[in-house]
PDB file of C-alpha atoms in Angstrom:
ATOM      1  CA  MET A   1     110.791-125.136 219.916  1.00  0.00           C
ATOM      2  CA  SER A   2     110.789-124.268 216.262  1.00  0.00           C
ATOM      3  CA  VAL A   3     107.993-122.695 214.243  1.00  0.00           C
ATOM      4  CA  ASP A   4     107.336-126.057 212.561  1.00  0.00           C
ATOM      5  CA  TRP A   5     106.510-127.672 215.887  1.00  0.00           C
ATOM      6  CA  ILE A   6     104.237-124.815 216.961  1.00  0.00           C
ATOM      7  CA  VAL A   7     102.288-125.007 213.702  1.00  0.00           C
ATOM      8  CA  PHE A   8     102.085-128.799 213.852  1.00  0.00           C
ATOM      9  CA  LEU A   9     101.011-128.979 217.484  1.00  0.00           C
ATOM     10  CA  SER A  10      98.340-126.310 217.192  1.00  0.00           C
ATOM     11  CA  LEU A  11      96.910-127.990 214.099  1.00  0.00           C
ATOM     12  CA  ALA A  12      97.086-131.387 215.778  1.00  0.00           C
ATOM     13  CA  VAL A  13      95.182-130.075 218.816  1.00  0.00           C
ATOM     14  CA  VAL A  14      92.455-128.678 216.547  1.00  0.00           C
ATOM     15  CA  SER A  15      92.350-131.933 214.589  1.00  0.00           C
ATOM     16  CA  VAL A  16      92.045-134.241 217.596  1.00  0.00           C
ATOM     17  CA  ALA A  17      89.604-131.908 219.365  1.00  0.00           C
ATOM     18  CA  SER A  18      87.310-131.783 216.328  1.00  0.00           C
ATOM     19  CA  ALA A  19      87.465-135.572 216.021  1.00  0.00           C
ATOM     20  CA  ILE A  20      86.449-135.951 219.667  1.00  0.00           C
ATOM     21  CA  GLY A  21      83.750-133.344 219.145  1.00  0.00           C
ATOM     22  CA  MET A  22      82.435-135.382 216.224  1.00  0.00           C
ATOM     23  CA  LEU A  23      82.226-138.457 218.448  1.00  0.00           C
ATOM     24  CA  LEU A  24      80.505-136.754 221.342  1.00  0.00           C
ATOM     25  CA  SER A  25      77.996-134.367 219.777  1.00  0.00           C
ATOM     26  CA  LYS A  26      74.381-135.474 220.062  1.00  0.00           C
ATOM     27  CA  SER A  27      73.225-133.960 216.796  1.00  0.00           C
ATOM     28  CA  ALA A  28      74.444-135.301 213.461  1.00  0.00           C
ATOM     29  CA  ILE A  29      74.741-131.766 212.067  1.00  0.00           C
ATOM     30  CA  TYR A  30      77.321-130.782 214.710  1.00  0.00           C
ATOM     31  CA  SER A  31      79.203-133.999 213.963  1.00  0.00           C
ATOM     32  CA  ALA A  32      79.316-133.099 210.288  1.00  0.00           C
ATOM     33  CA  ILE A  33      80.614-129.599 211.008  1.00  0.00           C
ATOM     34  CA  ASN A  34      83.279-130.991 213.340  1.00  0.00           C
ATOM     35  CA  LEU A  35      84.327-133.434 210.637  1.00  0.00           C
ATOM     36  CA  ILE A  36      84.638-130.573 208.120  1.00  0.00           C
ATOM     37  CA  ILE A  37      87.017-128.779 210.528  1.00  0.00           C
ATOM     38  CA  ASN A  38      88.981-132.002 210.880  1.00  0.00           C
ATOM     39  CA  LEU A  39      89.244-132.461 207.103  1.00  0.00           C
ATOM     40  CA  ILE A  40      90.477-128.901 206.642  1.00  0.00           C
ATOM     41  CA  THR A  41      93.227-129.360 209.256  1.00  0.00           C
ATOM     42  CA  MET A  42      94.145-132.519 207.354  1.00  0.00           C
ATOM     43  CA  ALA A  43      94.523-130.388 204.199  1.00  0.00           C
ATOM     44  CA  ALA A  44      96.902-128.131 206.166  1.00  0.00           C
ATOM     45  CA  PHE A  45      98.958-131.187 207.153  1.00  0.00           C
ATOM     46  CA  TYR A  46      99.181-132.155 203.485  1.00  0.00           C
ATOM     47  CA  LEU A  47     100.596-128.693 202.759  1.00  0.00           C
ATOM     48  CA  LEU A  48     103.189-129.159 205.516  1.00  0.00           C
ATOM     49  CA  LEU A  49     104.145-132.516 204.002  1.00  0.00           C
ATOM     50  CA  GLY A  50     104.734-131.136 200.521  1.00  0.00           C
ATOM     51  CA  ALA A  51     101.486-132.158 198.815  1.00  0.00           C
ATOM     52  CA  PRO A  52      99.869-128.882 197.671  1.00  0.00           C
ATOM     53  CA  PHE A  53      97.692-130.438 194.967  1.00  0.00           C
ATOM     54  CA  LEU A  54      96.355-133.103 197.326  1.00  0.00           C
ATOM     55  CA  SER A  55      95.625-130.424 199.870  1.00  0.00           C
ATOM     56  CA  MET A  56      93.425-128.537 197.422  1.00  0.00           C
ATOM     57  CA  ALA A  57      91.769-131.783 196.301  1.00  0.00           C
ATOM     58  CA  GLN A  58      91.082-132.591 199.961  1.00  0.00           C
ATOM     59  CA  VAL A  59      89.286-129.279 200.478  1.00  0.00           C
ATOM     60  CA  THR A  60      87.302-129.590 197.244  1.00  0.00           C
ATOM     61  CA  VAL A  61      86.385-133.262 197.298  1.00  0.00           C
ATOM     62  CA  TYR A  62      86.145-134.070 200.993  1.00  0.00           C
ATOM     63  CA  ALA A  63      85.255-130.861 202.792  1.00  0.00           C
ATOM     64  CA  GLY A  64      83.231-129.754 199.773  1.00  0.00           C
ATOM     65  CA  ALA A  65      81.493-132.522 197.876  1.00  0.00           C
ATOM     66  CA  ILE A  66      81.360-135.448 200.306  1.00  0.00           C
ATOM     67  CA  MET A  67      80.322-133.386 203.319  1.00  0.00           C
ATOM     68  CA  VAL A  68      77.599-131.642 201.299  1.00  0.00           C
ATOM     69  CA  LEU A  69      76.262-135.118 200.501  1.00  0.00           C
ATOM     70  CA  PHE A  70      76.265-135.908 204.225  1.00  0.00           C
ATOM     71  CA  LEU A  71      74.471-132.666 205.065  1.00  0.00           C
ATOM     72  CA  PHE A  72      71.846-133.341 202.376  1.00  0.00           C
ATOM     73  CA  VAL A  73      71.056-136.734 203.855  1.00  0.00           C
ATOM     74  CA  ILE A  74      70.982-135.374 207.413  1.00  0.00           C
ATOM     75  CA  MET A  75      68.499-132.704 206.335  1.00  0.00           C
ATOM     76  CA  MET A  76      66.424-135.266 204.419  1.00  0.00           C
ATOM     77  CA  LEU A  77      66.161-137.620 207.382  1.00  0.00           C
ATOM     78  CA  GLY A  78      65.563-134.796 209.849  1.00  0.00           C
ATOM     79  CA  SER A  79      68.695-135.042 212.022  1.00  0.00           C
ATOM     80  CA  GLU A  80      67.535-137.778 214.365  1.00  0.00           C
ATOM     81  CA  GLN A  81      68.573-136.923 217.912  1.00  0.00           C
ATOM     82  CA  SER A  82      70.246-139.746 219.780  1.00  0.00           C
ATOM     83  CA  SER A  83      67.774-141.108 222.292  1.00  0.00           C
ATOM     84  CA  GLY A  84      70.384-141.437 225.024  1.00  0.00           C
ATOM     85  CA  GLN A  85      69.292-144.908 225.994  1.00  0.00           C
ATOM     86  CA  ASN A  86      71.762-147.522 224.900  1.00  0.00           C
ATOM     87  CA  LEU A  87      70.207-150.857 224.011  1.00  0.00           C
ATOM     88  CA  VAL A  88      73.528-152.663 224.434  1.00  0.00           C
ATOM     89  CA  PRO A  89      74.927-151.243 227.699  1.00  0.00           C
ATOM     90  CA  TRP A  90      78.217-153.166 227.818  1.00  0.00           C
ATOM     91  CA  GLN A  91      79.133-151.821 224.391  1.00  0.00           C
ATOM     92  CA  THR A  92      80.642-148.473 225.411  1.00  0.00           C
ATOM     93  CA  PRO A  93      83.132-149.587 228.106  1.00  0.00           C
ATOM     94  CA  LEU A  94      84.289-152.482 225.948  1.00  0.00           C
ATOM     95  CA  SER A  95      84.807-150.163 222.967  1.00  0.00           C
ATOM     96  CA  ILE A  96      86.836-147.735 225.065  1.00  0.00           C
ATOM     97  CA  LEU A  97      88.981-150.582 226.377  1.00  0.00           C
ATOM     98  CA  LEU A  98      89.592-151.896 222.849  1.00  0.00           C
ATOM     99  CA  SER A  99      90.463-148.390 221.617  1.00  0.00           C
ATOM    100  CA  VAL A 100      92.994-147.927 224.420  1.00  0.00           C
ATOM    101  CA  ILE A 101      94.584-151.257 223.487  1.00  0.00           C
ATOM    102  CA  LEU A 102      94.668-150.219 219.813  1.00  0.00           C
ATOM    103  CA  ILE A 103      96.295-146.847 220.426  1.00  0.00           C
ATOM    104  CA  GLY A 104      98.775-148.446 222.842  1.00  0.00           C
ATOM    105  CA  ALA A 105      99.796-151.066 220.309  1.00  0.00           C
ATOM    106  CA  LEU A 106     100.090-148.535 217.481  1.00  0.00           C
ATOM    107  CA  SER A 107     102.157-146.110 219.583  1.00  0.00           C
ATOM    108  CA  TYR A 108     104.469-148.898 220.705  1.00  0.00           C
ATOM    109  CA  LEU A 109     104.936-150.007 217.124  1.00  0.00           C
ATOM    110  CA  LEU A 110     105.593-146.491 215.869  1.00  0.00           C
ATOM    111  CA  LEU A 111     107.790-145.119 218.628  1.00  0.00           C
ATOM    112  CA  ASP A 112     109.643-148.120 220.022  1.00  0.00           C
ATOM    113  CA  ARG A 113     110.114-150.216 216.892  1.00  0.00           C
ATOM    114  CA  SER A 114     110.741-147.386 214.444  1.00  0.00           C
ATOM    115  CA  GLU A 115     114.048-148.601 212.980  1.00  0.00           C
ATOM    116  CA  PHE A 116     112.352-148.793 209.587  1.00  0.00           C
ATOM    117  CA  LEU A 117     111.916-145.023 209.574  1.00  0.00           C
ATOM    118  CA  THR A 118     114.901-143.415 207.927  1.00  0.00           C
ATOM    119  CA  SER A 119     115.333-139.672 208.071  1.00  0.00           C
ATOM    120  CA  ALA A 120     113.426-137.704 205.467  1.00  0.00           C
ATOM    121  CA  SER A 121     115.227-137.191 202.190  1.00  0.00           C
ATOM    122  CA  LYS A 122     115.484-133.879 200.407  1.00  0.00           C
ATOM    123  CA  ILE A 123     112.611-133.291 197.991  1.00  0.00           C
ATOM    124  CA  ALA A 124     112.581-131.533 194.641  1.00  0.00           C
ATOM    125  CA  GLN A 125     111.072-128.089 194.203  1.00  0.00           C
ATOM    126  CA  ASP A 126     108.020-129.401 192.310  1.00  0.00           C
ATOM    127  CA  PHE A 127     107.318-132.315 194.680  1.00  0.00           C
ATOM    128  CA  GLY A 128     103.594-133.023 194.747  1.00  0.00           C
ATOM    129  CA  SER A 129     102.768-130.346 192.173  1.00  0.00           C
ATOM    130  CA  PRO A 130      99.795-130.912 189.834  1.00  0.00           C
ATOM    131  CA  GLU A 131     102.197-131.455 186.929  1.00  0.00           C
ATOM    132  CA  ALA A 132     104.229-134.182 188.646  1.00  0.00           C
ATOM    133  CA  ILE A 133     101.109-135.953 189.922  1.00  0.00           C
ATOM    134  CA  GLY A 134      99.384-135.771 186.546  1.00  0.00           C
ATOM    135  CA  LEU A 135     102.416-137.202 184.742  1.00  0.00           C
ATOM    136  CA  LEU A 136     102.614-140.139 187.131  1.00  0.00           C
ATOM    137  CA  LEU A 137      98.836-140.684 187.193  1.00  0.00           C
ATOM    138  CA  PHE A 138      98.468-140.837 183.413  1.00  0.00           C
ATOM    139  CA  ASN A 139     101.592-142.872 182.720  1.00  0.00           C
ATOM    140  CA  ALA A 140     102.371-145.435 185.389  1.00  0.00           C
ATOM    141  CA  TYR A 141      98.902-145.519 186.995  1.00  0.00           C
ATOM    142  CA  LEU A 142      96.701-145.259 183.892  1.00  0.00           C
ATOM    143  CA  LEU A 143      94.916-148.604 184.365  1.00  0.00           C
ATOM    144  CA  PRO A 144      94.007-148.018 188.050  1.00  0.00           C
ATOM    145  CA  PHE A 145      92.776-144.568 187.037  1.00  0.00           C
ATOM    146  CA  GLU A 146      90.388-146.059 184.458  1.00  0.00           C
ATOM    147  CA  VAL A 147      89.252-148.734 186.911  1.00  0.00           C
ATOM    148  CA  ILE A 148      88.465-146.130 189.540  1.00  0.00           C
ATOM    149  CA  GLY A 149      86.392-144.270 186.922  1.00  0.00           C
ATOM    150  CA  ILE A 150      84.315-147.390 186.327  1.00  0.00           C
ATOM    151  CA  LEU A 151      83.958-147.872 190.080  1.00  0.00           C
ATOM    152  CA  LEU A 152      82.600-144.329 190.485  1.00  0.00           C
ATOM    153  CA  LEU A 153      80.143-144.892 187.624  1.00  0.00           C
ATOM    154  CA  ALA A 154      78.951-148.149 189.197  1.00  0.00           C
ATOM    155  CA  ALA A 155      78.512-146.446 192.568  1.00  0.00           C
ATOM    156  CA  MET A 156      76.533-143.627 190.949  1.00  0.00           C
ATOM    157  CA  ILE A 157      74.192-146.043 189.167  1.00  0.00           C
ATOM    158  CA  GLY A 158      73.863-148.079 192.373  1.00  0.00           C
ATOM    159  CA  ALA A 159      72.874-145.017 194.387  1.00  0.00           C
ATOM    160  CA  ILE A 160      70.262-144.038 191.787  1.00  0.00           C
ATOM    161  CA  VAL A 161      68.787-147.553 191.694  1.00  0.00           C
ATOM    162  CA  LEU A 162      68.716-147.822 195.505  1.00  0.00           C
ATOM    163  CA  THR A 163      66.912-144.525 196.090  1.00  0.00           C
ATOM    164  CA  ARG A 164      64.270-144.853 193.390  1.00  0.00           C
ATOM    165  CA  ARG A 165      60.799-144.324 194.769  1.00  0.00           C
ATOM    166  CA  PRO A 166      59.395-147.701 195.836  1.00  0.00           C
ATOM    167  CA  LYS A 167      55.949-146.703 194.527  1.00  0.00           C
ATOM    168  CA  ARG A 168      57.193-146.371 190.964  1.00  0.00           C
ATOM    169  CA  LEU A 169      59.116-149.578 191.408  1.00  0.00           C
ATOM    170  CA  ASP A 170      55.922-151.336 192.478  1.00  0.00           C
ATOM    171  CA  GLU A 171      54.044-149.888 189.513  1.00  0.00           C
ATOM    172  CA  ALA A 172      56.756-151.004 187.147  1.00  0.00           C
ATOM    173  CA  LEU A 173      56.784-154.455 188.704  1.00  0.00           C
ATOM    174  CA  SER A 174      52.995-154.823 188.677  1.00  0.00           C
ATOM    175  CA  SER A 175      52.656-153.563 185.080  1.00  0.00           C
ATOM    176  CA  GLY A 176      55.464-155.893 184.097  1.00  0.00           C
ATOM    177  CA  ALA A 177      53.654-158.719 185.879  1.00  0.00           C
ATOM    178  CA  ASP A 178      50.397-157.811 184.072  1.00  0.00           C
ATOM    179  CA  GLN A 179      52.183-157.908 180.757  1.00  0.00           C
ATOM    180  CA  ASN A 180      53.700-161.251 181.625  1.00  0.00           C
ATOM    181  CA  LEU A 181      50.253-162.508 182.632  1.00  0.00           C
ATOM    182  CA  ALA A 182      48.736-161.244 179.384  1.00  0.00           C
ATOM    183  CA  GLU A 183      51.501-162.847 177.395  1.00  0.00           C
ATOM    184  CA  ASP A 184      50.988-166.090 179.286  1.00  0.00           C
ATOM    185  CA  THR A 185      47.256-166.107 178.518  1.00  0.00           C
ATOM    186  CA  HIS A 186      47.997-165.366 174.870  1.00  0.00           C
ATOM    187  CA  ALA A 187      50.456-168.202 174.837  1.00  0.00           C
ATOM    188  CA  THR A 188      47.944-170.628 176.345  1.00  0.00           C
ATOM    189  CA  ASP A 189      45.283-169.420 173.895  1.00  0.00           C
TER     190      ASP A 189
ATOM    191  CA  MET B   1     111.012-130.891 208.645  1.00  0.00           C
ATOM    192  CA  LEU B   2     109.517-132.579 211.668  1.00  0.00           C
ATOM    193  CA  PRO B   3     110.286-136.216 212.460  1.00  0.00           C
ATOM    194  CA  ILE B   4     107.866-138.427 210.564  1.00  0.00           C
ATOM    195  CA  GLU B   5     106.793-140.131 213.786  1.00  0.00           C
ATOM    196  CA  ALA B   6     104.820-137.031 214.777  1.00  0.00           C
ATOM    197  CA  TYR B   7     102.542-137.409 211.768  1.00  0.00           C
ATOM    198  CA  LEU B   8     102.288-141.162 212.209  1.00  0.00           C
ATOM    199  CA  VAL B   9     101.262-140.869 215.864  1.00  0.00           C
ATOM    200  CA  LEU B  10      98.656-138.250 214.943  1.00  0.00           C
ATOM    201  CA  SER B  11      97.394-140.588 212.240  1.00  0.00           C
ATOM    202  CA  ALA B  12      97.160-143.444 214.762  1.00  0.00           C
ATOM    203  CA  VAL B  13      95.249-141.250 217.233  1.00  0.00           C
ATOM    204  CA  LEU B  14      92.752-140.172 214.578  1.00  0.00           C
ATOM    205  CA  PHE B  15      92.316-143.758 213.382  1.00  0.00           C
ATOM    206  CA  THR B  16      91.591-144.897 216.932  1.00  0.00           C
ATOM    207  CA  LEU B  17      89.042-142.130 217.406  1.00  0.00           C
ATOM    208  CA  GLY B  18      87.338-143.193 214.179  1.00  0.00           C
ATOM    209  CA  ALA B  19      87.250-146.822 215.271  1.00  0.00           C
ATOM    210  CA  LEU B  20      85.829-145.776 218.635  1.00  0.00           C
ATOM    211  CA  GLY B  21      83.129-143.811 216.819  1.00  0.00           C
ATOM    212  CA  VAL B  22      82.159-146.851 214.759  1.00  0.00           C
ATOM    213  CA  LEU B  23      81.898-148.928 217.921  1.00  0.00           C
ATOM    214  CA  VAL B  24      79.963-146.602 220.226  1.00  0.00           C
ATOM    215  CA  ARG B  25      77.573-144.575 218.083  1.00  0.00           C
ATOM    216  CA  GLN B  26      74.165-145.851 216.963  1.00  0.00           C
ATOM    217  CA  ASN B  27      73.464-143.306 214.234  1.00  0.00           C
ATOM    218  CA  PRO B  28      74.709-144.803 210.943  1.00  0.00           C
ATOM    219  CA  ILE B  29      75.401-141.339 209.500  1.00  0.00           C
ATOM    220  CA  ILE B  30      77.877-140.642 212.303  1.00  0.00           C
ATOM    221  CA  ILE B  31      79.346-144.118 211.806  1.00  0.00           C
ATOM    222  CA  PHE B  32      79.939-143.226 208.166  1.00  0.00           C
ATOM    223  CA  MET B  33      81.653-140.012 209.259  1.00  0.00           C
ATOM    224  CA  SER B  34      83.876-142.071 211.576  1.00  0.00           C
ATOM    225  CA  ILE B  35      84.809-144.297 208.640  1.00  0.00           C
ATOM    226  CA  GLU B  36      85.719-141.159 206.692  1.00  0.00           C
ATOM    227  CA  LEU B  37      87.918-140.140 209.623  1.00  0.00           C
ATOM    228  CA  MET B  38      89.713-143.502 209.528  1.00  0.00           C
ATOM    229  CA  LEU B  39      90.241-143.260 205.763  1.00  0.00           C
ATOM    230  CA  ASN B  40      91.646-139.773 206.233  1.00  0.00           C
ATOM    231  CA  SER B  41      94.074-140.860 208.914  1.00  0.00           C
ATOM    232  CA  ALA B  42      95.318-143.576 206.551  1.00  0.00           C
ATOM    233  CA  ASN B  43      95.704-140.892 203.875  1.00  0.00           C
ATOM    234  CA  LEU B  44      97.782-138.809 206.274  1.00  0.00           C
ATOM    235  CA  ALA B  45     100.098-141.774 206.847  1.00  0.00           C
ATOM    236  CA  PHE B  46     100.350-142.276 203.063  1.00  0.00           C
ATOM    237  CA  VAL B  47     101.342-138.651 202.497  1.00  0.00           C
ATOM    238  CA  ALA B  48     103.812-138.748 205.399  1.00  0.00           C
ATOM    239  CA  PHE B  49     105.515-141.832 203.957  1.00  0.00           C
ATOM    240  CA  ALA B  50     105.550-140.240 200.495  1.00  0.00           C
ATOM    241  CA  ARG B  51     107.382-137.288 202.020  1.00  0.00           C
ATOM    242  CA  LEU B  52     109.728-139.603 203.921  1.00  0.00           C
ATOM    243  CA  HIS B  53     110.819-141.504 200.844  1.00  0.00           C
ATOM    244  CA  GLY B  54     110.640-138.528 198.484  1.00  0.00           C
ATOM    245  CA  GLN B  55     108.356-140.373 196.054  1.00  0.00           C
ATOM    246  CA  ILE B  56     104.967-139.199 194.798  1.00  0.00           C
ATOM    247  CA  ASP B  57     103.429-142.682 194.482  1.00  0.00           C
ATOM    248  CA  GLY B  58     101.985-142.416 197.985  1.00  0.00           C
ATOM    249  CA  GLN B  59     100.089-139.306 196.963  1.00  0.00           C
ATOM    250  CA  ILE B  60      98.613-141.156 193.962  1.00  0.00           C
ATOM    251  CA  PHE B  61      97.290-143.763 196.381  1.00  0.00           C
ATOM    252  CA  VAL B  62      95.603-140.999 198.360  1.00  0.00           C
ATOM    253  CA  PHE B  63      93.721-140.070 195.205  1.00  0.00           C
ATOM    254  CA  PHE B  64      92.450-143.596 194.813  1.00  0.00           C
ATOM    255  CA  VAL B  65      91.414-143.719 198.471  1.00  0.00           C
ATOM    256  CA  MET B  66      89.495-140.452 197.992  1.00  0.00           C
ATOM    257  CA  ALA B  67      87.664-141.876 194.960  1.00  0.00           C
ATOM    258  CA  VAL B  68      86.773-145.078 196.804  1.00  0.00           C
ATOM    259  CA  ALA B  69      85.573-143.035 199.783  1.00  0.00           C
ATOM    260  CA  ALA B  70      83.328-140.960 197.531  1.00  0.00           C
ATOM    261  CA  ALA B  71      81.830-144.104 195.970  1.00  0.00           C
ATOM    262  CA  GLU B  72      81.364-145.695 199.390  1.00  0.00           C
ATOM    263  CA  VAL B  73      79.608-142.603 200.769  1.00  0.00           C
ATOM    264  CA  ALA B  74      77.257-142.388 197.789  1.00  0.00           C
ATOM    265  CA  VAL B  75      76.143-146.019 198.069  1.00  0.00           C
ATOM    266  CA  GLY B  76      76.084-145.989 201.887  1.00  0.00           C
ATOM    267  CA  LEU B  77      73.935-142.887 202.147  1.00  0.00           C
ATOM    268  CA  ALA B  78      71.567-144.316 199.528  1.00  0.00           C
ATOM    269  CA  LEU B  79      71.263-147.435 201.698  1.00  0.00           C
ATOM    270  CA  ILE B  80      70.563-145.311 204.788  1.00  0.00           C
ATOM    271  CA  VAL B  81      67.818-143.405 202.944  1.00  0.00           C
ATOM    272  CA  THR B  82      66.269-146.694 201.790  1.00  0.00           C
ATOM    273  CA  ILE B  83      66.357-148.148 205.313  1.00  0.00           C
ATOM    274  CA  PHE B  84      64.776-144.968 206.668  1.00  0.00           C
ATOM    275  CA  GLN B  85      61.951-145.191 204.121  1.00  0.00           C
ATOM    276  CA  ALA B  86      61.288-148.793 205.081  1.00  0.00           C
ATOM    277  CA  ARG B  87      61.681-148.660 208.876  1.00  0.00           C
ATOM    278  CA  HIS B  88      61.224-144.927 209.763  1.00  0.00           C
ATOM    279  CA  SER B  89      64.235-145.182 212.055  1.00  0.00           C
ATOM    280  CA  ILE B  90      67.939-145.512 211.451  1.00  0.00           C
ATOM    281  CA  ASN B  91      69.026-146.475 214.957  1.00  0.00           C
ATOM    282  CA  LEU B  92      71.373-149.370 214.323  1.00  0.00           C
ATOM    283  CA  ASP B  93      70.563-151.120 217.613  1.00  0.00           C
ATOM    284  CA  ARG B  94      66.913-151.346 216.557  1.00  0.00           C
ATOM    285  CA  LEU B  95      67.656-152.820 213.139  1.00  0.00           C
ATOM    286  CA  ASN B  96      67.763-156.334 214.540  1.00  0.00           C
ATOM    287  CA  SER B  97      65.043-158.126 212.591  1.00  0.00           C
ATOM    288  CA  LEU B  98      67.604-160.575 211.210  1.00  0.00           C
ATOM    289  CA  LYS B  99      68.584-161.558 214.761  1.00  0.00           C
ATOM    290  CA  GLY B 100      68.019-165.274 215.355  1.00  0.00           C
TER     291      GLY B 100
END
């Protein structure tokens, strides 16, 4: 067994174990921490696959920014403990059955019908470097890049609008309604 | 270089675990984390195929998936906060007032 396999298998065990830990932990905080471990092992896999820039972006964006957002919301809502009682009791066994079917089908497809997988080609020295990715991103993929910028802006504005205090919203609505009423009376006068 | 199937099987296992999390948990925050797990397993498959074919385009797609995931998390968590302010609970099984 080569060093590659040892590294891959140990990382894979950590990855799958943290994913299962995320599913099973009662508290949302422990789930978030398990997911952070999972995302960091994913960054290590990216390094193994020749994507150093993506690996760093994974640590910064996912394990950093997105998970901090999750932790903020968990702290804001006071980490609601799961009550233990399931209102839909047949849900869990059915889900497990469906998951087993899904993993069986995917494994069959990947391992038994894998003629479409050729052997890996040799890669250049700067494969996946920031320079190569930047050149491709700002030449061939310039339009999708701009579109994704607009999408992020729209999501940001949407989040701000959704979480505005309802009280202020009510005030704004009622004052707006008063103005409309006043204007209406003026108009009728 | 390991055979690419190893990464693909790991990706499939992680995707299944994420789907299982979406199906069994009642806390929407943990459901969002499971969706992140599924997106990440798809990213792993993208990077593995990029390595297989020796082309960087797959890695560009991972960037776009990351951006969409960030947008989705921002809006989704805002929705969860709004639901919590209105209902004082975020248990998904109890949010059944639209049920006929």
